[in-house]
Amino acid sequence: MTPALTPLTGREIALVRTSLTVVAPEATEMTVYFYAILFARYPEVRGLFPENMDVQRDRLLRGLLRIIDLVDDIDNLVQFCSRLGRDHRKFGALDAHYPAVGECLVASLARYAGTAWNPEVAAAWTHAYTVAAQVMTEAAADDTRLRPASWEAQIIRHEDRGHGIAEITVEPELPYAYVAGQYVSMETPWHPRTWRHYSPAHPPRADNTLTFHVRAVHRGQVSSALVHQAAPGTGCGSDHRWAT
């Protein structure tokens, strides 16, 4: 654990978990409100998120629930938040964005917790978020020294395999190291900031190209674009992710 981190006390853990239980029935509405006030107060962060926020709102809620689930397990909390911090690099997240998110998260929780909210609960949530944000920013800083936030790639082959499936081969501008079982998250020019995960369909190659078998799913923005709109010469972005 990073020496500067101060784990939550048993009292703080109980407070954040209890208050989260209170807001759980309105969790979906709370996340909508969170993004509304975040974009209103800090409009400069809107460009970090996809145009369609439905999936992003669900990810925020699941991430929040996971952090609270791990709040008394500091080793796994650090591991989870470190992964989030590295992952957020591809969205362009900066250290200065984290306080804004924390402020709006606490404000949203306060609104939906009602009478269960008080200064002690607010302090506990602020502490919990501060710990998570610190781990994320430090992990992102460490990752910056090791690899780019994303790899730009060009589609060099696109073959229709029928039944809504395409075999797509891309050539990254820089070598992209991976091993069997790894997955890659990809975005397309048609839906910026919308990323989906795909596994390479082969072992690493000497020429650094990667081939994916992509099935267009119903209402799938990225998969449909890759299958039906992409063509040789189209660019796409990839980030470095490991299968878990």
Coordinates of C-alpha atoms in Angstrom, one line a residue:
M1 CA 0.0 0.0 0.0
T2 CA 1.3 3.5 -0.7
P3 CA 2.5 5.0 2.6
A4 CA 0.5 8.2 2.1
L5 CA -2.8 6.3 2.0
T6 CA -4.8 6.4 5.1
P7 CA -7.2 3.4 5.2
L8 CA -10.8 4.0 6.3
T9 CA -11.7 3.4 9.8
G10 CA -14.3 0.8 10.7
R11 CA -16.8 3.6 11.5
E12 CA -16.2 5.2 8.1
I13 CA -16.7 1.9 6.3
A14 CA -20.0 1.3 8.1
L15 CA -21.1 4.8 7.2
V16 CA -20.4 4.6 3.4
R17 CA -21.9 1.2 3.1
T18 CA -25.1 2.1 5.0
S19 CA -25.6 5.3 3.1
L20 CA -25.0 3.5 -0.2
T21 CA -27.8 1.1 0.8
V22 CA -30.1 4.1 1.3
V23 CA -29.5 5.5 -2.2
A24 CA -29.4 2.1 -3.9
P25 CA -33.1 2.1 -4.9
E26 CA -32.5 5.4 -6.8
A27 CA -29.0 4.6 -8.0
T28 CA -29.9 5.0 -11.7
E29 CA -31.4 8.4 -11.1
M30 CA -28.5 9.4 -9.0
T31 CA -26.0 8.6 -11.7
V32 CA -28.0 10.7 -14.2
Y33 CA -28.0 13.6 -11.7
F34 CA -24.2 13.1 -11.1
Y35 CA -23.3 13.5 -14.8
A36 CA -25.8 16.4 -15.2
I37 CA -24.1 18.5 -12.4
L38 CA -20.6 17.4 -13.4
F39 CA -21.1 18.7 -17.0
A40 CA -22.9 21.8 -15.8
R41 CA -20.2 22.7 -13.2
Y42 CA -17.2 21.6 -15.3
P43 CA -18.2 21.6 -19.0
E44 CA -14.6 21.1 -20.0
V45 CA -14.8 17.4 -18.9
R46 CA -17.8 16.6 -21.2
G47 CA -15.4 15.8 -24.1
L48 CA -13.9 12.9 -22.1
F49 CA -17.1 11.0 -22.3
P50 CA -19.0 9.4 -25.2
E51 CA -22.0 11.1 -26.7
N52 CA -24.3 8.2 -25.6
M53 CA -24.0 8.0 -21.8
D54 CA -26.1 5.0 -21.2
V55 CA -23.2 2.5 -20.9
Q56 CA -21.0 5.0 -19.1
R57 CA -23.6 5.6 -16.4
D58 CA -23.8 1.9 -15.8
R59 CA -20.1 1.6 -15.6
L60 CA -19.9 4.4 -13.0
L61 CA -22.4 2.6 -10.8
R62 CA -20.7 -0.8 -11.1
G63 CA -17.3 0.8 -10.4
L64 CA -18.6 2.6 -7.3
L65 CA -20.2 -0.5 -6.0
R66 CA -17.0 -2.4 -6.5
I67 CA -14.9 0.2 -4.7
I68 CA -17.3 0.2 -1.7
D69 CA -17.2 -3.6 -1.7
L70 CA -13.4 -3.5 -1.4
V71 CA -13.2 -0.6 1.0
D72 CA -12.1 -2.8 3.9
D73 CA -9.7 -4.9 1.7
I74 CA -7.0 -2.3 1.0
D75 CA -4.8 -4.6 -1.1
N76 CA -7.6 -5.5 -3.6
L77 CA -8.9 -1.9 -3.5
V78 CA -5.5 -0.6 -4.6
Q79 CA -5.3 -3.3 -7.3
F80 CA -8.8 -2.4 -8.6
C81 CA -8.3 1.4 -8.5
S82 CA -4.9 1.1 -10.1
R83 CA -6.4 -0.7 -13.0
L84 CA -9.1 2.0 -13.3
G85 CA -6.4 4.7 -13.2
R86 CA -4.4 3.1 -16.0
D87 CA -7.6 2.5 -18.0
H88 CA -8.8 6.1 -17.7
R89 CA -5.6 7.4 -19.5
K90 CA -7.1 6.6 -22.9
F91 CA -10.0 9.0 -22.1
G92 CA -7.7 11.8 -21.5
A93 CA -8.4 12.0 -17.7
L94 CA -6.1 14.4 -15.9
D95 CA -5.2 14.7 -12.2
A96 CA -7.3 18.0 -12.1
H97 CA -10.4 16.1 -13.1
Y98 CA -10.5 13.9 -10.0
P99 CA -11.5 16.6 -7.5
A100 CA -14.3 17.7 -9.8
V101 CA -15.7 14.2 -10.0
G102 CA -15.4 13.7 -6.2
E103 CA -17.2 17.0 -5.5
C104 CA -20.1 16.0 -7.8
L105 CA -20.3 12.5 -6.5
V106 CA -20.6 13.6 -2.9
A107 CA -23.2 16.2 -3.9
S108 CA -25.2 13.5 -5.7
L109 CA -25.0 11.1 -2.8
A110 CA -26.1 13.9 -0.4
R111 CA -29.2 14.7 -2.6
Y112 CA -30.4 11.1 -2.7
A113 CA -29.5 10.0 0.8
G114 CA -31.9 12.5 2.3
T115 CA -32.0 12.4 6.1
A116 CA -29.4 9.6 6.2
W117 CA -26.8 12.2 5.1
N118 CA -24.8 14.3 7.6
P119 CA -21.4 15.8 7.9
E120 CA -19.9 12.6 9.3
V121 CA -21.2 10.6 6.3
A122 CA -19.9 13.3 3.9
A123 CA -16.5 13.1 5.5
A124 CA -16.4 9.3 5.3
W125 CA -17.3 9.4 1.5
T126 CA -14.8 12.2 0.9
H127 CA -12.1 10.0 2.5
A128 CA -13.1 6.9 0.6
Y129 CA -13.1 8.8 -2.7
T130 CA -9.7 10.5 -1.9
V131 CA -8.1 7.1 -1.3
A132 CA -9.5 5.7 -4.6
A133 CA -8.5 8.9 -6.6
Q134 CA -5.0 8.9 -5.2
V135 CA -4.4 5.3 -6.2
M136 CA -5.8 6.0 -9.7
T137 CA -3.7 9.1 -10.3
E138 CA -0.5 7.4 -9.1
A139 CA -1.2 4.3 -11.2
A140 CA -1.8 6.5 -14.3
A141 CA 1.5 8.4 -13.6
D142 CA 3.4 5.2 -13.3
D143 CA 1.8 3.8 -16.5
T144 CA 2.7 7.0 -18.4
R145 CA 6.4 6.1 -18.0
L146 CA 5.9 2.7 -19.5
R147 CA 3.5 3.0 -22.5
P148 CA 1.3 5.4 -24.5
A149 CA -2.3 5.9 -23.4
S150 CA -3.5 4.4 -26.7
W151 CA -2.2 3.0 -29.9
E152 CA -3.4 4.4 -33.2
A153 CA -4.0 1.7 -35.8
Q154 CA -5.0 1.5 -39.5
I155 CA -7.3 -1.2 -40.8
I156 CA -5.4 -3.0 -43.6
R157 CA -7.8 -5.8 -44.3
H158 CA -11.6 -6.2 -43.8
E159 CA -13.3 -9.4 -44.8
D160 CA -17.0 -10.2 -44.6
R161 CA -17.4 -13.7 -43.1
G162 CA -21.2 -13.6 -43.3
H163 CA -23.8 -13.8 -40.5
G164 CA -22.8 -10.3 -39.3
I165 CA -19.2 -11.3 -38.7
A166 CA -16.1 -9.5 -40.1
E167 CA -12.5 -10.5 -39.9
I168 CA -10.5 -7.2 -39.4
T169 CA -6.8 -6.8 -39.4
V170 CA -5.2 -3.7 -38.1
E171 CA -1.6 -2.4 -38.2
P172 CA -0.7 -0.2 -35.1
E173 CA 1.6 2.7 -35.6
L174 CA 3.8 1.4 -32.8
P175 CA 4.5 -2.2 -31.8
Y176 CA 1.7 -3.5 -29.6
A177 CA 2.9 -6.3 -27.3
Y178 CA 0.4 -8.8 -26.1
V179 CA 0.1 -12.5 -25.1
A180 CA -2.5 -15.2 -25.7
G181 CA -5.7 -14.5 -23.7
Q182 CA -5.2 -10.7 -23.7
Y183 CA -8.0 -8.5 -24.9
V184 CA -7.9 -5.1 -26.5
S185 CA -10.4 -2.3 -26.1
M186 CA -11.1 -0.4 -29.3
E187 CA -12.8 2.8 -30.4
T188 CA -13.9 3.8 -33.9
P189 CA -13.9 7.2 -35.6
W190 CA -17.7 7.0 -35.8
H191 CA -18.2 6.8 -32.0
P192 CA -15.4 8.6 -30.2
R193 CA -14.8 7.7 -26.5
T194 CA -16.9 4.6 -26.9
W195 CA -14.6 1.6 -26.2
R196 CA -15.4 -2.2 -26.5
H197 CA -13.2 -5.2 -25.8
Y198 CA -12.0 -7.7 -28.4
S199 CA -9.5 -10.5 -28.3
P200 CA -6.9 -11.0 -31.1
A201 CA -7.6 -14.2 -33.0
H202 CA -4.0 -15.4 -33.2
P203 CA -0.6 -15.5 -31.4
P204 CA 1.7 -12.4 -31.7
R205 CA 3.1 -11.8 -35.2
A206 CA 6.4 -10.6 -36.3
D207 CA 4.8 -7.8 -38.3
N208 CA 2.9 -6.5 -35.3
T209 CA -0.5 -6.7 -37.1
L210 CA -3.6 -7.9 -35.1
T211 CA -6.6 -9.7 -36.5
F212 CA -10.0 -9.7 -34.8
H213 CA -13.3 -11.6 -35.5
V214 CA -16.0 -9.1 -34.7
R215 CA -19.8 -9.9 -34.7
A216 CA -22.2 -7.0 -35.1
V217 CA -24.5 -7.2 -32.1
H218 CA -28.0 -5.6 -31.9
R219 CA -27.6 -1.9 -31.2
G220 CA -23.9 -2.3 -30.7
Q221 CA -22.3 0.9 -31.8
V222 CA -18.7 -0.2 -32.0
S223 CA -19.3 -3.7 -33.3
S224 CA -21.7 -2.5 -36.0
A225 CA -19.3 0.2 -37.1
L226 CA -16.4 -2.3 -37.3
V227 CA -18.5 -4.8 -39.3
H228 CA -20.6 -2.6 -41.5
Q229 CA -18.7 0.7 -41.9
A230 CA -15.0 0.1 -41.5
A231 CA -12.8 -0.5 -44.5
P232 CA -9.1 -0.7 -45.3
G233 CA -7.5 2.6 -44.5
T234 CA -9.8 3.4 -41.6
G235 CA -8.1 4.3 -38.4
C236 CA -9.0 3.0 -34.9
G237 CA -7.6 3.3 -31.5
S238 CA -6.5 0.5 -29.2
D239 CA -5.4 0.6 -25.5
H240 CA -3.3 -2.0 -23.7
R241 CA -5.5 -4.3 -21.6
W242 CA -4.9 -7.7 -20.1
A243 CA -7.5 -10.4 -19.8
T244 CA -8.5 -11.2 -16.2

